[in-house]
Coordinates of C-alpha atoms in Angstrom, one line a residue:
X1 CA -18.5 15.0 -16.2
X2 CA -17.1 14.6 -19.5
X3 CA -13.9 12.6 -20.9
X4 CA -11.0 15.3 -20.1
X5 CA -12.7 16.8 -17.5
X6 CA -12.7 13.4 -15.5
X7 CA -9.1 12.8 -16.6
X8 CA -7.9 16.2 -15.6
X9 CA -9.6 16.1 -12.4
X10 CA -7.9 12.6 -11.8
X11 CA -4.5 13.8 -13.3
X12 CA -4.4 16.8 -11.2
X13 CA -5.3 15.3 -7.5
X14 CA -2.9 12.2 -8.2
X15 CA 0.1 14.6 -9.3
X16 CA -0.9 16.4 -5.9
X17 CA -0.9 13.4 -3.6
X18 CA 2.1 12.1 -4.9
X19 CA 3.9 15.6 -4.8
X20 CA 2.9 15.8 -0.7
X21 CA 4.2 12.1 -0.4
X22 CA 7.6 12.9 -2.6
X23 CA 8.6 16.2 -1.1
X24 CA 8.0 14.8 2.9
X25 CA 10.0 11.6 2.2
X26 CA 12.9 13.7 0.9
X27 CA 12.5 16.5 3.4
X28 CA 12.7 14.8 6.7
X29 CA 11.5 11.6 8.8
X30 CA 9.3 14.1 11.1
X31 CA 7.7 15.7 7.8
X32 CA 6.7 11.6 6.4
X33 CA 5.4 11.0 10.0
X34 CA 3.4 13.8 10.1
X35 CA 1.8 13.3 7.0
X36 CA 1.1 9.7 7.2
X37 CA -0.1 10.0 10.7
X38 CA -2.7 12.5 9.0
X39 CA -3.5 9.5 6.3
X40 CA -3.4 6.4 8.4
X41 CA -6.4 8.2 9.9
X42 CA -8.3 8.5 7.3
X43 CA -7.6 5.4 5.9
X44 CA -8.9 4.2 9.3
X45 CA -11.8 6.2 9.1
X46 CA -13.0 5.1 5.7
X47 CA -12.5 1.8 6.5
X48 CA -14.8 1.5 9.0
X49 CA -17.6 3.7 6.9
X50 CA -16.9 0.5 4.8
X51 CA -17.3 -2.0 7.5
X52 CA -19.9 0.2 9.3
X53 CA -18.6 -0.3 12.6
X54 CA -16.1 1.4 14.6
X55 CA -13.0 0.5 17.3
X56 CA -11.5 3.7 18.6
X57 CA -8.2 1.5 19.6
X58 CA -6.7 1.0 15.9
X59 CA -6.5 4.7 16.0
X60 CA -4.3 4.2 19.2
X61 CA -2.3 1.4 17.6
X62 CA -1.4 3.7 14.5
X63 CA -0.5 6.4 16.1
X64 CA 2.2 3.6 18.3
X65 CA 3.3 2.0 15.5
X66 CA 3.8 5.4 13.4
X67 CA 5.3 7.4 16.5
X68 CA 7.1 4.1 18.3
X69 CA 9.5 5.5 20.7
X70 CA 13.0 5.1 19.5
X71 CA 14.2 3.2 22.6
X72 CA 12.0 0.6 21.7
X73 CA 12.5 0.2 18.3
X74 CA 16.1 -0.7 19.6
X75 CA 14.6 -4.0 20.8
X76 CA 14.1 -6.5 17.7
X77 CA 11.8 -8.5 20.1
X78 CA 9.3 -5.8 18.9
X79 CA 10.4 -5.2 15.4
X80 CA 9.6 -9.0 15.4
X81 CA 6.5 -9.2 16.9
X82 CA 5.5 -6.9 14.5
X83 CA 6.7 -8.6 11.3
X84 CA 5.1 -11.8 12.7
X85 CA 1.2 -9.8 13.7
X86 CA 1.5 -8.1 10.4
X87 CA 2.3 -11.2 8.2
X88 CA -0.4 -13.8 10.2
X89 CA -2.9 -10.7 9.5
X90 CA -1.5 -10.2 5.7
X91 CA -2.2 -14.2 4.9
X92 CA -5.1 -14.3 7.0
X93 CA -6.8 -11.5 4.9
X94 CA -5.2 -13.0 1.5
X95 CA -6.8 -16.4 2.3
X96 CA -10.4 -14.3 2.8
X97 CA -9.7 -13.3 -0.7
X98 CA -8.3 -15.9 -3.0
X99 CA -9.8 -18.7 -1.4
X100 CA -13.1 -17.3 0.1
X101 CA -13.8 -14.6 -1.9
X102 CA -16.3 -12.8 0.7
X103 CA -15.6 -10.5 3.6
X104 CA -18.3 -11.1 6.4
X105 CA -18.3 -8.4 8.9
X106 CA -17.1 -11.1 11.7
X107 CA -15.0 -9.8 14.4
X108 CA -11.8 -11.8 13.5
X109 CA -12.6 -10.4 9.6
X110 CA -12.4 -7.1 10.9
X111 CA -9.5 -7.7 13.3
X112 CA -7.0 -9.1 11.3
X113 CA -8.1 -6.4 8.4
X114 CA -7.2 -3.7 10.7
X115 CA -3.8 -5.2 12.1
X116 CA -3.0 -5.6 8.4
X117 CA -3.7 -2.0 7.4
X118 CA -2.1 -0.2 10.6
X119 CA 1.5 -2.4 10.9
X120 CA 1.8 -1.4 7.2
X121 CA 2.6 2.5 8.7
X122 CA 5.5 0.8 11.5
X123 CA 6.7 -0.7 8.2
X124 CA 6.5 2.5 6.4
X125 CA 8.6 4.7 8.9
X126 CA 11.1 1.8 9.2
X127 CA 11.4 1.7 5.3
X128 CA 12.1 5.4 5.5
X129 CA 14.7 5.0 8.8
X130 CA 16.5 2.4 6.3
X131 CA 20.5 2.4 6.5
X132 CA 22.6 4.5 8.9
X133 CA 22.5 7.3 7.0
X134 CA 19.2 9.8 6.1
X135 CA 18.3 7.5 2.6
X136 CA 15.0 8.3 1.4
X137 CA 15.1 6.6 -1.7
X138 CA 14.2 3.4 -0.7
X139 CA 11.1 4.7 0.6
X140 CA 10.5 6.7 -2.3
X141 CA 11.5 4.0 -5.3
X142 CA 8.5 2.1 -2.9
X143 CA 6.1 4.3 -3.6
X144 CA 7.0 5.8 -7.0
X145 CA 7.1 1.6 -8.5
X146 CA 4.4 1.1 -7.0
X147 CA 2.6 4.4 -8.6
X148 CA 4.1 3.2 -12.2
X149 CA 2.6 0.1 -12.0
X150 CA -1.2 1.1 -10.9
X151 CA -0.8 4.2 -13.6
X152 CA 0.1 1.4 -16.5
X153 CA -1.9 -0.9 -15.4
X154 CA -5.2 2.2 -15.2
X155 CA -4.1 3.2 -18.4
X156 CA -3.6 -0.3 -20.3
X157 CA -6.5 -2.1 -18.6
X158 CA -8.9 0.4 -19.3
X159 CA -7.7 0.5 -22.9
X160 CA -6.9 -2.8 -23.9
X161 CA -8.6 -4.7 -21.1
X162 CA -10.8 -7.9 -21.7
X163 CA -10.0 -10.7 -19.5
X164 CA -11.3 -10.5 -15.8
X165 CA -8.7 -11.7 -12.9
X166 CA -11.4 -11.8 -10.4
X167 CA -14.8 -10.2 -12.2
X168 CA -16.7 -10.6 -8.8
X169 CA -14.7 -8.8 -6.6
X170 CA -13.0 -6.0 -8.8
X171 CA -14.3 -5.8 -12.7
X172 CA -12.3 -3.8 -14.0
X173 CA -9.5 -5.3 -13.2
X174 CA -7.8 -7.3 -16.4
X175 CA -4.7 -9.1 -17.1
X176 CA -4.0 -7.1 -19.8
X177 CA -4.0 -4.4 -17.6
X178 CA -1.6 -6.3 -14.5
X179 CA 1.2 -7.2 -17.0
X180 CA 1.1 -3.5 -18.4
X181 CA 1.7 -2.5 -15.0
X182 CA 3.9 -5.0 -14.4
X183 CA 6.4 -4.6 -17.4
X184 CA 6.3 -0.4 -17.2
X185 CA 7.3 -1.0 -13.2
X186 CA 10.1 -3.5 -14.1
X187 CA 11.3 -1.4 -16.5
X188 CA 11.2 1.8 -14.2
X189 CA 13.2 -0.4 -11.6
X190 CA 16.3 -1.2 -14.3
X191 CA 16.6 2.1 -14.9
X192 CA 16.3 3.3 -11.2
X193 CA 18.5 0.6 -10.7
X194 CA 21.2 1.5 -13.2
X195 CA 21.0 5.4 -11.7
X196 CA 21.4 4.7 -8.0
X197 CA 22.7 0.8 -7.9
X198 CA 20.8 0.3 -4.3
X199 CA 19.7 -3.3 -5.0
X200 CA 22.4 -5.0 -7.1
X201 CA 20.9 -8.0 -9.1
X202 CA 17.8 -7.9 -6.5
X203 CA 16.2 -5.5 -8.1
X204 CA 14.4 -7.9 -10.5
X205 CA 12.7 -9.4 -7.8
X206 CA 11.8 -6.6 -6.4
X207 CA 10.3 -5.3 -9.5
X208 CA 8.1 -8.6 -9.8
X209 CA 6.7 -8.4 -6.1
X210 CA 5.6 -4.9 -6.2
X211 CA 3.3 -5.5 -9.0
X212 CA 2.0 -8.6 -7.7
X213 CA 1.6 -7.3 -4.2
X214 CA -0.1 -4.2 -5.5
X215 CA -2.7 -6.6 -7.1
X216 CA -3.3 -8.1 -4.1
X217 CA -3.7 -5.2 -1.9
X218 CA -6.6 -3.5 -4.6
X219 CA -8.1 -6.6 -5.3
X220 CA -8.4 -7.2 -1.2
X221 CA -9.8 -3.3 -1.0
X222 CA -12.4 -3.9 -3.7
X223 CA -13.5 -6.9 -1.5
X224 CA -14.4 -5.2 1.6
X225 CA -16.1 -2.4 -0.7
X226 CA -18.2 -5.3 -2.9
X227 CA -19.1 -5.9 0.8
X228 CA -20.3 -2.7 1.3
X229 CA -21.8 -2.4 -2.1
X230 CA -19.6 1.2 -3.1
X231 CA -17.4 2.1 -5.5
X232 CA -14.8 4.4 -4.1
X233 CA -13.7 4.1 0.2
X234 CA -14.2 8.1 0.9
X235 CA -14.5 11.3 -1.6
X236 CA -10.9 13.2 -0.4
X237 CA -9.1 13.0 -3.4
X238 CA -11.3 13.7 -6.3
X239 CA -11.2 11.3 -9.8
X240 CA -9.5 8.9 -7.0
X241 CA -12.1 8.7 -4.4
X242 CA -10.4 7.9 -0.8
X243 CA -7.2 8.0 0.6
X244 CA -7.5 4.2 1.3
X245 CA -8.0 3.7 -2.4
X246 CA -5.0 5.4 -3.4
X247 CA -3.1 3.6 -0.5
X248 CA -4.3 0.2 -0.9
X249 CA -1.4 -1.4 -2.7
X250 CA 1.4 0.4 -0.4
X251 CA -0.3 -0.8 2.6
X252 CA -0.1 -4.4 1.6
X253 CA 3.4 -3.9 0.1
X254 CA 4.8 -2.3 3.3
X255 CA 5.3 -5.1 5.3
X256 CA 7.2 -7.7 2.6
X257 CA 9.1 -4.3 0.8
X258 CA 10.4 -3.8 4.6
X259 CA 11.3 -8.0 4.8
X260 CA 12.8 -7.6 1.4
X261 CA 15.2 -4.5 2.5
X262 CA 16.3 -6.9 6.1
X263 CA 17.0 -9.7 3.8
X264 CA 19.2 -8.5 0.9

């Protein structure tokens, strides 16, 4: 495939994907729900094509944490408990990363990897139910920063790209490429910022994390695909490869975007 074709092709399912995220955020909490319930499970699936095992449950506990019963979400003892699985999972999996820099197939591996990657969709609706009004645009600037940042840092890595951040695990990942992505999704936050004023003077810390917490989230992807020696999680979106690879950075973002909204 040549040049443009493989650029079109990319271009063309991305603008797709992220027009079917964009129009259900804005059209209703049941639409989002719908369509992430869809994703989760594929991003499920793929994941354990990667692993090459299988526990039916974590299908269960997305569809719970996606669909939690209002009643219950009432009750911050679970909103809570949540916040507290999801973070233990989210350092337990970062410490694999940074500081082991191997994912073994273990059971705890493959536990905490999967409470990680299904709390991020509780966090997700929850983002989306933000304020006591309908505001999608806090899940929206979520997803649309953190789209600037992996486009700029594609698009600025792959052109300008020559020092590794962690050549084992992901090689194609540069710094050249992070701080593209970085400064083009800071700069998309000031002017978000300056249209809709939802952060106040927050908004530059916000526009540091979502970079540096996208990183994270590819970098710990491309680990449990090093594992399993391929290059892409699935085939669904084509130029793209999976839906987990697309989602990779929002699913380790959910959870600290979500703390960062209860905290401001």
């Amino acid at each position: 495939m040549s040049v443009n074709k493989t650029f079109w092709t990319r271009f063309l399912s991305g603008l797709l994907y992220a027009s079917l995220i964009t129009v259900t955020v804005f059209y209703s909490n049941l639409s989002f729900k719908v369509l992430i319930t869809i994703l989760s499970i594929i991003v499920i699936k793929e994941y354990f094509n990667l692993i090459k095992n299988k526990n039916y449950i974590f299908f269960l506990f997305v569809l719970f944490f996606i669909w939690t019963p209002t009643n219950l979400i009432i009750n911050n003892y679970l909103i809570i408990s949540i916040c507290f699985v999801s973070l233990i999972s989210s350092i337990y999996c970062t410490i694999l990363l940074f500081f082991k820099g191997e994912f073994k197939n273990s059971k705890i591996n493959i536990f905490f990897s999967l409470l990680y990657i299904t709390t991020s969709y509780f966090f997700m609706v929850r983002i989306h139910e933000h304020g006591t009004i309908f505001s999608p645009l806090y899940l929206f600037l979520f997803f649309s920063s953190t789209w600037v940042n992996n486009i700029f840092a594609y698009l600025i890595g792959s052109s300008f790209g020559k020092n590794k951040i962690l050549e084992k695990i992901s090689p194609n990942k540069t710094w050249e490429g992070f701080f593209g992505g970085f400064f083009a999704s800071l700069t998309f936050m000031y002017f978000m910022e300056c249209q809709f004023n939802l952060f106040n003077n927050y908004w530059i810390l916000l526009g540091i994390m979502i970079p540096v917490l996208s990183l994270i989230g590819d970098l710990l992807q491309s680990l449990y695909k090093r594992k399993a020696k391929k290059k892409d999680s699935g085939s669904i979106i084509p130029g793209h490869g999976g839906a987990y690879d697309r989602m990779d950075s929002v699913i380790y973002s959910a959870l600290y975007y979500y703390l960062f909204l209860k905290l401001i």
